[in-house]
XYZ file of C-alpha atoms in Angstrom:
685
model
C 21.006 -6.900 -0.272
C 17.921 -8.115 -2.053
C 14.862 -8.893 -0.007
C 14.722 -12.509 1.069
C 11.929 -13.670 -1.173
C 11.466 -17.007 0.533
C 11.344 -15.709 4.084
C 9.371 -12.585 3.342
C 6.562 -13.633 1.004
C 3.914 -11.207 -0.273
C 1.736 -9.610 2.422
C -1.044 -9.127 -0.059
C -1.299 -12.870 -0.660
C -4.109 -14.275 1.442
C -3.307 -17.948 1.034
C -0.413 -20.223 0.151
C 0.056 -21.371 -3.419
C -1.009 -24.904 -4.164
C 2.533 -26.230 -4.153
C 3.295 -24.971 -0.649
C 4.669 -27.743 1.519
C 2.700 -29.401 4.251
C 5.073 -30.350 7.051
C 4.886 -33.994 8.044
C 7.092 -33.492 11.063
C 7.023 -30.925 13.818
C 10.050 -28.887 12.843
C 10.841 -27.704 16.381
C 11.042 -31.270 17.702
C 12.765 -32.492 14.556
C 15.641 -30.047 14.832
C 16.274 -30.156 18.570
C 17.112 -33.858 18.767
C 19.554 -34.821 16.002
C 21.657 -37.632 17.386
C 21.867 -40.521 14.951
C 24.534 -40.434 12.207
C 23.586 -40.765 8.574
C 24.558 -44.008 6.882
C 28.178 -44.086 5.697
C 27.129 -45.354 2.289
C 25.696 -41.948 1.507
C 29.174 -40.489 1.196
C 30.085 -39.779 -2.404
C 33.640 -38.645 -1.736
C 36.112 -41.503 -1.179
C 37.814 -39.534 1.581
C 37.567 -41.131 5.026
C 36.539 -39.603 8.322
C 40.194 -39.731 9.329
C 41.100 -37.825 6.158
C 38.539 -35.222 7.107
C 39.822 -34.910 10.675
C 43.429 -34.631 9.546
C 43.065 -32.651 6.344
C 46.283 -31.859 4.508
C 47.323 -28.452 5.706
C 48.730 -27.693 2.248
C 45.147 -27.741 0.922
C 43.858 -24.419 2.127
C 41.361 -21.763 1.062
C 43.011 -19.071 3.178
C 44.376 -16.228 1.105
C 42.943 -17.666 -2.090
C 40.619 -15.093 -3.660
C 38.979 -17.924 -5.612
C 37.174 -18.964 -2.415
C 36.301 -15.504 -1.076
C 32.652 -15.154 -0.131
C 31.297 -12.376 -2.341
C 28.575 -12.067 -4.941
C 31.056 -11.899 -7.836
C 32.456 -15.313 -6.908
C 28.980 -16.677 -6.210
C 27.833 -15.787 -9.715
C 31.050 -17.012 -11.310
C 30.935 -20.360 -9.507
C 27.539 -21.346 -10.910
C 26.964 -23.072 -7.570
C 23.240 -22.348 -7.395
C 22.414 -23.908 -10.763
C 24.870 -26.742 -10.126
C 23.096 -27.614 -6.867
C 19.668 -27.389 -8.492
C 20.766 -29.853 -11.178
C 22.554 -32.076 -8.669
C 19.633 -32.447 -6.243
C 17.228 -33.052 -9.136
C 19.211 -36.170 -10.129
C 19.203 -37.739 -6.656
C 17.152 -40.912 -6.325
C 14.279 -39.824 -4.075
C 13.283 -43.426 -3.443
C 16.709 -44.435 -2.131
C 17.178 -45.432 1.496
C 19.668 -42.611 1.977
C 17.157 -39.975 0.850
C 14.179 -41.485 2.661
C 16.117 -41.733 5.946
C 17.762 -38.323 5.641
C 17.862 -36.091 8.700
C 17.562 -33.031 6.469
C 18.353 -31.951 2.929
C 21.273 -29.943 4.264
C 22.649 -32.910 6.220
C 22.146 -35.193 3.216
C 24.083 -32.858 0.936
C 27.054 -32.346 3.267
C 27.478 -36.089 3.805
C 27.618 -36.651 0.045
C 30.883 -34.706 -0.162
C 32.422 -34.365 3.283
C 32.804 -37.406 5.566
C 31.749 -35.782 8.820
C 31.201 -38.345 11.597
C 27.756 -37.285 12.785
C 24.668 -35.391 11.709
C 24.822 -31.614 11.568
C 23.914 -29.887 14.809
C 21.339 -27.288 13.797
C 18.793 -27.181 16.619
C 16.404 -24.249 16.901
C 17.699 -23.442 20.371
C 21.232 -23.064 19.021
C 20.481 -20.276 16.495
C 22.783 -21.618 13.838
C 24.697 -24.808 13.043
C 27.700 -26.220 14.867
C 30.397 -28.466 13.439
C 29.766 -27.294 9.894
C 32.766 -28.167 7.700
C 34.892 -25.229 6.644
C 36.325 -24.518 3.229
C 39.639 -26.301 3.950
C 37.836 -29.478 4.964
C 35.733 -29.424 1.825
C 38.796 -28.874 -0.384
C 40.600 -31.783 1.229
C 37.568 -34.061 0.887
C 37.374 -33.565 -2.887
C 41.130 -34.071 -3.294
C 41.962 -30.503 -4.199
C 39.409 -30.062 -7.003
C 39.057 -26.322 -6.502
C 36.095 -25.851 -8.845
C 34.042 -28.577 -7.146
C 35.244 -27.521 -3.697
C 34.092 -23.946 -4.273
C 30.639 -25.083 -5.398
C 30.198 -27.386 -2.395
C 31.596 -24.820 0.052
C 29.387 -22.020 -1.269
C 26.246 -24.187 -1.035
C 27.134 -25.180 2.543
C 27.689 -21.520 3.375
C 24.341 -20.559 1.846
C 22.461 -23.300 3.697
C 24.067 -22.305 6.985
C 23.147 -18.651 6.487
C 19.593 -19.538 5.584
C 19.220 -21.666 8.676
C 20.851 -19.030 10.904
C 18.513 -16.242 9.745
C 15.346 -18.339 9.680
C 15.797 -19.997 13.067
C 16.910 -16.796 14.803
C 14.000 -14.806 13.394
C 11.529 -17.566 14.284
C 12.685 -17.840 17.890
C 12.427 -14.105 18.576
C 9.354 -13.592 16.395
C 7.146 -15.551 18.743
C 7.313 -12.613 21.173
C 5.818 -10.208 18.639
C 2.180 -10.883 19.472
C 2.478 -9.669 23.054
C 4.824 -6.816 22.226
C 2.614 -5.354 19.499
C -0.486 -5.590 21.689
C 1.162 -3.039 23.995
C 1.712 -0.597 21.123
C -1.624 -0.670 19.348
C -3.655 1.559 21.740
C -1.159 4.412 21.306
C -1.034 3.767 17.562
C -4.808 3.980 17.266
C -4.899 7.231 19.239
C -2.152 8.834 17.128
C -2.731 7.734 13.548
C -6.476 8.165 13.076
C -8.767 11.146 12.531
C -8.918 13.068 15.814
C -11.826 15.080 17.195
C -11.332 18.823 16.678
C -12.748 20.570 19.735
C -12.960 23.944 17.968
C -15.043 22.408 15.179
C -17.338 20.822 17.771
C -17.941 24.233 19.377
C -18.671 25.874 16.016
C -21.025 23.049 15.147
C -23.053 23.440 18.345
C -23.174 27.206 17.958
C -24.614 27.017 14.433
C -27.037 24.317 15.495
C -28.338 26.620 18.242
C -28.846 29.501 15.819
C -30.694 27.330 13.313
C -32.929 25.871 15.995
C -33.816 29.360 17.267
C -34.611 30.594 13.762
C -36.861 27.618 13.025
C -38.714 28.101 16.307
C -39.210 31.777 15.467
C -40.740 31.018 12.067
C -43.082 28.409 13.490
C -44.113 30.654 16.408
C -44.823 33.676 14.212
C -46.793 31.689 11.692
C -48.907 30.101 14.392
C -49.546 33.108 16.644
C -49.522 36.052 14.263
C -47.383 39.133 13.860
C -47.967 40.224 17.439
C -45.642 37.577 18.728
C -42.897 38.991 16.581
C -42.612 42.082 18.721
C -41.643 40.008 21.706
C -39.019 37.980 19.882
C -37.537 40.329 17.292
C -34.946 41.686 19.702
C -33.131 38.390 20.145
C -29.949 38.130 18.122
C -30.576 34.514 17.214
C -33.957 35.376 15.624
C -33.165 38.756 14.101
C -32.315 37.270 10.717
C -35.746 35.674 10.558
C -37.856 38.866 10.842
C -38.501 39.298 7.146
C -39.409 35.664 6.605
C -41.537 35.597 9.748
C -43.451 38.648 8.559
C -44.015 37.042 5.169
C -45.323 33.960 6.913
C -47.501 35.774 9.490
C -50.717 35.503 7.513
C -50.424 31.753 7.213
C -52.318 29.818 9.846
C -51.413 26.191 9.292
C -48.196 24.629 10.445
C -47.863 22.763 7.151
C -47.800 26.057 5.284
C -45.421 27.421 7.891
C -43.029 24.706 6.933
C -43.263 25.788 3.299
C -42.641 29.433 4.150
C -39.907 28.488 6.585
C -38.218 26.521 3.861
C -38.203 29.572 1.628
C -36.708 31.648 4.412
C -34.055 29.155 5.407
C -32.896 28.690 1.817
C -31.338 32.149 2.002
C -28.720 31.186 4.565
C -25.494 29.134 4.486
C -26.887 26.318 6.611
C -30.075 26.103 4.536
C -29.357 22.689 3.001
C -29.642 21.091 6.428
C -32.301 23.341 7.870
C -34.719 22.740 4.992
C -34.619 19.007 5.616
C -34.960 19.530 9.361
C -38.006 21.745 9.047
C -39.961 19.007 7.289
C -40.182 17.083 10.549
C -39.795 19.880 13.014
C -41.907 18.520 15.854
C -39.659 15.533 16.502
C -36.528 17.339 15.391
C -36.801 20.124 17.934
C -37.375 17.765 20.824
C -35.102 14.933 19.751
C -31.831 16.846 19.240
C -31.608 15.891 15.567
C -31.000 19.492 14.502
C -27.552 19.420 16.047
C -26.745 16.108 14.372
C -27.870 17.340 10.966
C -26.131 20.712 11.182
C -22.921 19.062 12.421
C -22.645 17.194 9.137
C -21.279 20.531 7.891
C -18.550 20.227 10.570
C -17.962 16.471 10.416
C -16.219 14.775 13.305
C -15.015 11.210 13.782
C -17.405 8.720 15.289
C -16.710 8.481 19.067
C -16.357 4.705 18.626
C -13.790 5.097 15.845
C -10.778 4.572 18.094
C -12.032 1.284 19.523
C -13.022 0.037 16.058
C -9.665 0.995 14.574
C -7.862 -0.555 17.539
C -9.651 -3.860 16.971
C -9.009 -3.646 13.253
C -5.317 -2.888 13.479
C -4.870 -5.630 16.092
C -6.381 -8.105 13.663
C -4.368 -6.810 10.705
C -1.063 -6.856 12.588
C -1.796 -10.313 13.965
C -2.479 -11.536 10.427
C 0.807 -10.001 9.253
C 2.753 -11.693 12.049
C 0.945 -14.989 11.369
C 2.037 -14.856 7.731
C 5.572 -13.900 8.678
C 5.905 -16.685 11.237
C 4.232 -19.151 8.890
C 6.719 -18.340 6.150
C 9.657 -18.798 8.536
C 8.233 -22.148 9.588
C 7.815 -23.148 5.956
C 11.431 -22.180 5.238
C 12.719 -24.253 8.136
C 10.610 -27.185 6.994
C 12.040 -26.855 3.499
C 15.537 -27.126 4.906
C 14.621 -30.048 7.128
C 12.346 -32.117 4.923
C 13.735 -31.558 1.449
C 10.313 -30.718 0.049
C 9.625 -30.912 -3.674
C 7.979 -28.420 -6.012
C 4.810 -30.455 -6.433
C 1.560 -30.164 -4.533
C 1.921 -30.652 -0.753
C 5.710 -30.744 -1.055
C 5.819 -33.797 -3.274
C 8.244 -34.067 -6.187
C 7.186 -33.167 -9.677
C 8.919 -34.425 -12.796
C 11.870 -32.082 -12.315
C 13.015 -33.701 -9.063
C 14.021 -30.265 -7.734
C 13.464 -29.056 -4.178
C 12.133 -25.855 -2.655
C 15.498 -25.324 -0.990
C 17.230 -25.463 -4.373
C 14.804 -22.840 -5.705
C 15.575 -20.595 -2.738
C 19.305 -20.976 -3.264
C 18.892 -19.912 -6.891
C 17.882 -16.425 -5.688
C 21.313 -15.892 -4.096
C 19.704 -13.600 -1.519
C 21.492 -14.940 1.545
C 24.895 -15.972 0.291
C 26.671 -12.992 1.827
C 26.171 -12.221 5.504
C 28.641 -9.764 6.971
C 30.447 -10.665 10.195
C 28.310 -8.047 11.939
C 25.083 -9.585 10.637
C 26.130 -13.130 11.449
C 27.140 -12.160 14.997
C 23.841 -10.358 15.436
C 21.771 -13.358 14.323
C 23.799 -15.858 16.365
C 24.542 -13.927 19.553
C 22.166 -10.988 19.892
C 18.555 -12.212 19.846
C 17.337 -9.128 21.718
C 18.485 -6.914 18.836
C 16.732 -9.170 16.317
C 13.576 -8.960 18.416
C 13.863 -5.153 18.557
C 14.232 -4.960 14.759
C 11.169 -7.162 14.282
C 9.201 -5.033 16.723
C 10.210 -1.840 14.916
C 9.174 -3.300 11.579
C 5.729 -4.391 12.731
C 5.073 -1.140 14.589
C 5.707 0.644 11.298
C 3.544 -1.907 9.538
C 0.741 -1.100 11.992
C 1.149 2.641 11.375
C 0.924 2.313 7.604
C -2.008 -0.112 7.850
C -3.890 2.361 10.040
C -3.193 5.220 7.655
C -4.153 3.175 4.592
C -7.548 2.151 5.978
C -8.076 5.789 6.979
C -7.638 6.794 3.298
C -4.199 8.393 3.718
C -1.694 8.440 0.883
C 1.016 10.260 -1.039
C -0.062 12.267 -4.083
C 3.075 12.601 -6.219
C 3.662 14.580 -9.382
C 6.375 15.862 -11.676
C 5.008 19.381 -11.243
C 6.943 21.474 -8.679
C 5.096 22.120 -5.413
C 5.568 25.153 -3.188
C 7.210 24.323 0.114
C 6.213 27.344 2.163
C 3.346 28.044 4.511
C 1.395 25.490 6.554
C 1.402 22.952 3.726
C 5.223 22.723 3.692
C 5.349 20.039 6.411
C 3.215 17.745 4.228
C 5.382 18.062 1.111
C 8.730 16.625 0.102
C 10.837 16.305 -3.041
C 11.479 12.554 -2.905
C 13.916 12.646 -5.814
C 14.991 15.135 -8.445
C 11.883 16.272 -10.298
C 9.327 14.380 -8.176
C 7.309 16.095 -5.459
C 4.882 14.365 -3.101
C 2.207 15.545 -0.695
C 0.942 13.426 2.213
C -2.763 13.745 2.959
C -5.831 11.908 4.241
C -9.278 11.949 2.631
C -11.761 12.816 5.381
C -14.303 10.087 5.965
C -17.408 12.273 5.876
C -19.975 13.260 3.285
C -18.416 16.700 3.110
C -15.403 16.072 0.878
C -12.033 17.320 2.048
C -8.361 16.411 2.414
C -6.714 16.704 5.805
C -3.179 16.680 7.125
C -1.715 13.193 7.524
C -2.935 11.804 10.827
C -0.031 11.618 13.288
C 2.179 13.888 11.169
C 3.209 16.026 14.127
C 4.310 12.922 16.039
C 6.366 11.705 13.067
C 7.916 15.143 12.560
C 9.490 14.803 16.011
C 12.940 13.426 15.188
C 13.060 11.762 18.620
C 9.622 10.182 18.401
C 8.910 6.837 20.012
C 8.400 5.123 16.663
C 12.055 5.491 15.602
C 10.822 6.519 12.167
C 10.300 10.068 10.910
C 7.833 11.563 8.457
C 10.631 11.981 5.921
C 11.563 8.293 6.325
C 7.937 7.329 5.693
C 7.605 9.546 2.613
C 10.910 8.400 1.116
C 10.247 4.724 1.847
C 6.763 4.954 0.342
C 8.094 6.453 -2.878
C 10.929 3.911 -3.184
C 8.589 0.980 -2.565
C 6.150 2.384 -5.138
C 8.916 2.808 -7.709
C 10.048 -0.792 -7.302
C 6.804 -2.644 -6.653
C 3.884 -0.272 -7.362
C 0.934 -2.096 -5.769
C 2.492 -5.548 -5.375
C 4.435 -5.441 -2.117
C 6.532 -8.616 -2.000
C 7.028 -9.243 1.688
C 5.202 -10.203 4.850
C 7.948 -9.301 7.244
C 11.307 -7.617 7.700
C 14.089 -8.338 5.255
C 17.528 -9.540 6.299
C 18.678 -5.949 5.863
C 16.009 -4.792 8.329
C 16.987 -7.395 10.921
C 20.740 -7.184 10.480
C 21.233 -3.506 11.314
C 20.240 -0.988 13.985
C 19.780 1.946 11.627
C 16.515 2.610 9.809
C 16.826 1.664 6.139
C 15.231 4.019 3.671
C 13.355 1.175 2.012
C 11.265 -1.017 4.254
C 9.248 -3.720 2.591
C 5.603 -3.442 3.526
C 5.860 -0.127 5.403
C 4.649 2.178 2.680
C 1.775 4.561 2.151
C -0.174 4.106 -1.088
C 1.174 6.387 -3.818
C -0.671 7.985 -6.713
C 1.754 9.367 -9.292
C -0.251 11.756 -11.400
C -0.155 14.616 -13.863
C -2.660 16.246 -11.532
C -1.195 18.596 -8.975
C -2.272 18.185 -5.321
C -4.049 21.137 -3.783
C -3.114 22.954 -0.597
C -5.725 21.474 1.753
C -5.214 24.364 4.166
C -6.789 26.522 1.439
C -10.569 26.012 1.412
C -10.706 26.391 -2.376
C -8.179 23.573 -2.882
C -9.036 21.191 -0.045
C -11.407 19.015 -2.098
C -8.875 17.970 -4.756
C -8.645 14.188 -4.892
C -5.885 12.287 -6.724
C -8.017 10.790 -9.506
C -5.672 9.791 -12.323
C -2.785 7.542 -11.301
C -0.089 5.830 -13.323
C 0.204 6.365 -17.070
C -1.898 8.671 -19.243
C -4.598 5.974 -19.411
C -4.899 6.101 -15.619
C -3.931 2.428 -15.413
C -3.333 2.556 -11.632
C -6.297 4.647 -10.531
C -8.564 1.810 -9.409
C -5.656 0.053 -7.664
C -4.878 3.248 -5.787
C -8.481 3.662 -4.648
C -8.543 0.041 -3.511
C -5.284 0.475 -1.610
C -6.614 3.446 0.378
C -9.936 1.669 1.053
C -11.909 4.326 -0.796
C -14.914 1.993 -0.917
C -15.248 2.531 2.855
C -15.757 6.270 2.470
C -19.211 7.215 3.759
C -19.802 9.168 0.551
C -18.712 6.318 -1.736
C -22.255 5.583 -2.965
C -21.301 2.653 -5.158
C -18.514 4.681 -6.750
C -20.717 7.596 -7.774
C -19.496 9.699 -4.833
C -15.895 9.221 -5.951
C -16.816 10.142 -9.526
C -18.366 13.385 -8.261
C -15.275 14.115 -6.149
C -13.094 13.524 -9.208
C -15.292 15.787 -11.328
C -14.739 18.560 -8.781
C -10.998 17.862 -8.874
C -10.773 17.834 -12.668
C -12.752 21.066 -12.860
C -10.376 22.800 -10.452
C -7.256 21.268 -12.027
C -8.450 21.890 -15.611
C -7.210 18.377 -16.359
C -6.692 17.371 -19.968
C -9.744 15.860 -21.729
C -8.246 12.414 -22.389
C -7.360 11.991 -18.720
C -10.803 13.130 -17.598
C -12.707 10.796 -19.922
C -10.525 7.744 -19.327
C -10.590 8.136 -15.555
C -14.354 7.728 -15.491
C -13.999 4.752 -17.845
C -11.574 3.143 -15.385
C -13.974 3.834 -12.506
C -16.924 2.332 -14.410
C -18.828 5.631 -14.117
C -19.903 8.125 -16.745
C -20.617 11.814 -17.038
C -24.377 12.146 -17.574
C -25.715 11.823 -21.098
C -27.784 14.628 -22.587
C -30.731 12.242 -22.596
C -30.465 11.601 -18.843
C -33.268 13.217 -16.908
C -31.393 14.179 -13.750
C -27.911 14.908 -15.114
C -26.147 13.016 -12.310
C -23.290 10.541 -12.505
C -24.431 6.980 -13.047
C -22.688 3.620 -12.617
C -21.416 1.989 -15.826
C -18.797 3.266 -18.211
C -19.628 5.598 -21.085
C -20.618 3.529 -24.134
C -17.735 5.143 -26.072
C -15.034 3.971 -23.624
C -13.980 0.859 -25.528
C -13.812 2.633 -28.872
C -11.930 5.543 -27.263
C -9.310 3.201 -25.773
C -8.963 1.261 -29.020
C -8.294 4.433 -30.946
C -5.606 5.459 -28.464
C -4.021 1.995 -28.649
C -4.035 2.207 -32.442
C -2.224 5.547 -32.204
C 0.378 4.034 -29.880
C 1.002 1.194 -32.321
C 1.962 3.698 -35.009
C 4.315 5.754 -32.835
C 4.708 7.123 -29.350
C 2.574 10.232 -29.452
C 2.911 12.974 -26.882
C 0.125 13.935 -24.495
C -0.355 17.098 -26.558
C -0.762 15.164 -29.818
C -3.176 12.648 -28.311
C -5.414 15.317 -26.781
C -5.404 17.418 -29.923
C -6.340 14.386 -31.998
C -9.205 13.274 -29.749
C -10.534 16.824 -29.506
C -10.125 18.056 -33.075
C -10.033 15.185 -35.562
C -11.424 12.066 -33.877
C -14.954 11.001 -34.835
C -15.255 9.245 -31.460
C -14.273 12.447 -29.680
C -16.977 14.356 -31.569
C -19.550 11.734 -30.668
C -18.706 12.085 -26.966
C -19.172 15.857 -27.199
C -22.591 15.353 -28.724
C -23.985 12.756 -26.330
C -22.651 14.144 -23.044
C -24.846 16.557 -21.096
C -23.793 20.182 -20.817
C -23.403 19.847 -17.049
C -23.730 17.501 -14.115
C -25.208 18.205 -10.698
C -25.195 16.260 -7.454
C -28.510 17.603 -6.167
C -30.655 20.699 -6.519
C -28.900 22.691 -3.808
C -25.277 22.209 -4.919
C -23.397 23.904 -7.714
C -23.138 22.280 -11.111
C -20.043 21.540 -13.158
C -19.844 22.155 -16.899
C -16.389 20.551 -17.246
C -17.429 17.759 -19.590
C -15.302 16.386 -22.454
C -16.337 19.201 -24.757
C -15.468 21.908 -22.239
C -12.202 20.200 -21.330
C -11.285 20.160 -25.039
C -12.155 23.835 -25.428
C -9.953 24.787 -22.470
C -7.112 22.498 -23.562
C -6.964 23.708 -27.158
C -7.211 27.313 -25.997
C -4.152 26.830 -23.746
C -2.057 24.627 -26.043
C -0.809 25.012 -29.582
C -1.929 21.908 -31.449
C 0.620 20.688 -34.037
C -1.931 20.752 -36.856
C -5.006 22.687 -37.893
C -8.412 21.081 -37.900
C -12.088 21.803 -37.907
C -12.813 23.242 -34.479
C -16.337 24.404 -35.168
C -18.019 21.815 -32.969
C -16.201 23.217 -29.957
C -17.197 26.829 -30.537
C -19.733 28.073 -28.006
């Protein structure tokens, strides 16, 4: 069944469109006290109430396949368009329309002479005394074509009311129910403190502190002091540097010599900075803080912040869901138009007619109908399950977790196997989270072990999450259409493979994800998403809240992370160049003094894209042909090679990368057979 577009409107929308209705009547009160009959002069059919009550038994829908409720008959009947045209022609200034109890009640009385208003109170979860197919057929004197249209519209309206009112009644409990879940969610699906890393961090911090103290002591007191301290294991590594520094008397010079010494060791990048302000550092405990940046851990207040955040996000989701249900019920009750504030535009059509045109709710199985009418606890449980899953995916998204999918086969052995899945033939995905620290790294999906437990409390497994995320991406990409559970979600106990709104962000890329358990591959970030122009890259970064990464640095930090990833992946030159264009960053120019990434796209980006678009207009070129052209025969490609720097560097103490456009072209052409020969001299090194 399609998702119910009207009931489950887009979660990503932050406000109602301008033509959303404004209810003039409290819908709960309005629908719990229907007592007065509609005026008899609203009846179009010339059948009497007595005719209705004693319908000719020879006029029956039973056993007639023409009246069977199925989508084939619904489409063949043309009922949806017929109703849209019919309601548009009604006189909206007439007494009958102005005094209507509801659009549904108004419609039924136009064709079937029922004695009273329809009984569709919220507390009843459905409508009583709705005319059946036989009664409709009798009322229109056996006109089967008209009878089927009227009967199908009545059936649709009844289903819509049944689902909307049932979901609204049980949905009000969601706020309290979800509040009980969120503490456990926040503890499970966020970055957790690693006690072993904390121990290693403190150990290294102690060694660095001891070494710094040794250098300062030796420099200040002379070589004699060295004899008393050289035997300590913590200071042993500093003997040579301390001896070199022994002749220096001033602490300022000691700092200089200490810097030279410390630069020889793995933790030097932190220790050098520390030594510059050693007096306060040694006494204030800042050494440990600085050194522990190499072993980053979550902020101790992260759980409480995430708990508050997810509470707010889930509450907003429920608010939108409940608001949309209320709007739907108002549309049924008030007969709202398509104009601003529910007024009627020139078409005369109603919101209800537009909803009926979707056909989403025409067919409800007996099981589904019974569930909505008689089993509110099961509806409530389905809603709870949906929003718990919504909370999980929201937590993971704001913690920069995602699926990196590719058409390149991924190994499914070793520790990484639990994070990988073949979601369909020829498509492999890896779940991972980008660690929110300055030291770049991917981590295992937070809460993965809990989701791998097939009997977990969330009633949703890791495989379900991965499959659902891929299916939602395939259908909607980054435009999720719903704010709440679909009819399919509410109408069944099992866990559907596709759940609207319960999906991890997906980057489908030519790049292959790295095994983050391998130190050499842990820094690979999914940097080119969508087509070969990377048309979804910025959307993907927005969806995983990459701008909240502590190393974001206005986008420059992400550009540097992508440069590292491209270098390791040996990504093709067109992908590399266009990705930075999409990110509004550029590889440093040769004329740049510091050779670091800078905000703003390369000045050749527009011309580069235009040339690719011109190629596409001629024919659909392969990735090989496009890269060979831009590397070997394109004047714009040659210009990029000339104005880009030979390398980029983040700072003086980190390694540089030479994988610019020119180098990427050299590697690509070396590994691929271009379909034509061309002047390759500019790429020779």
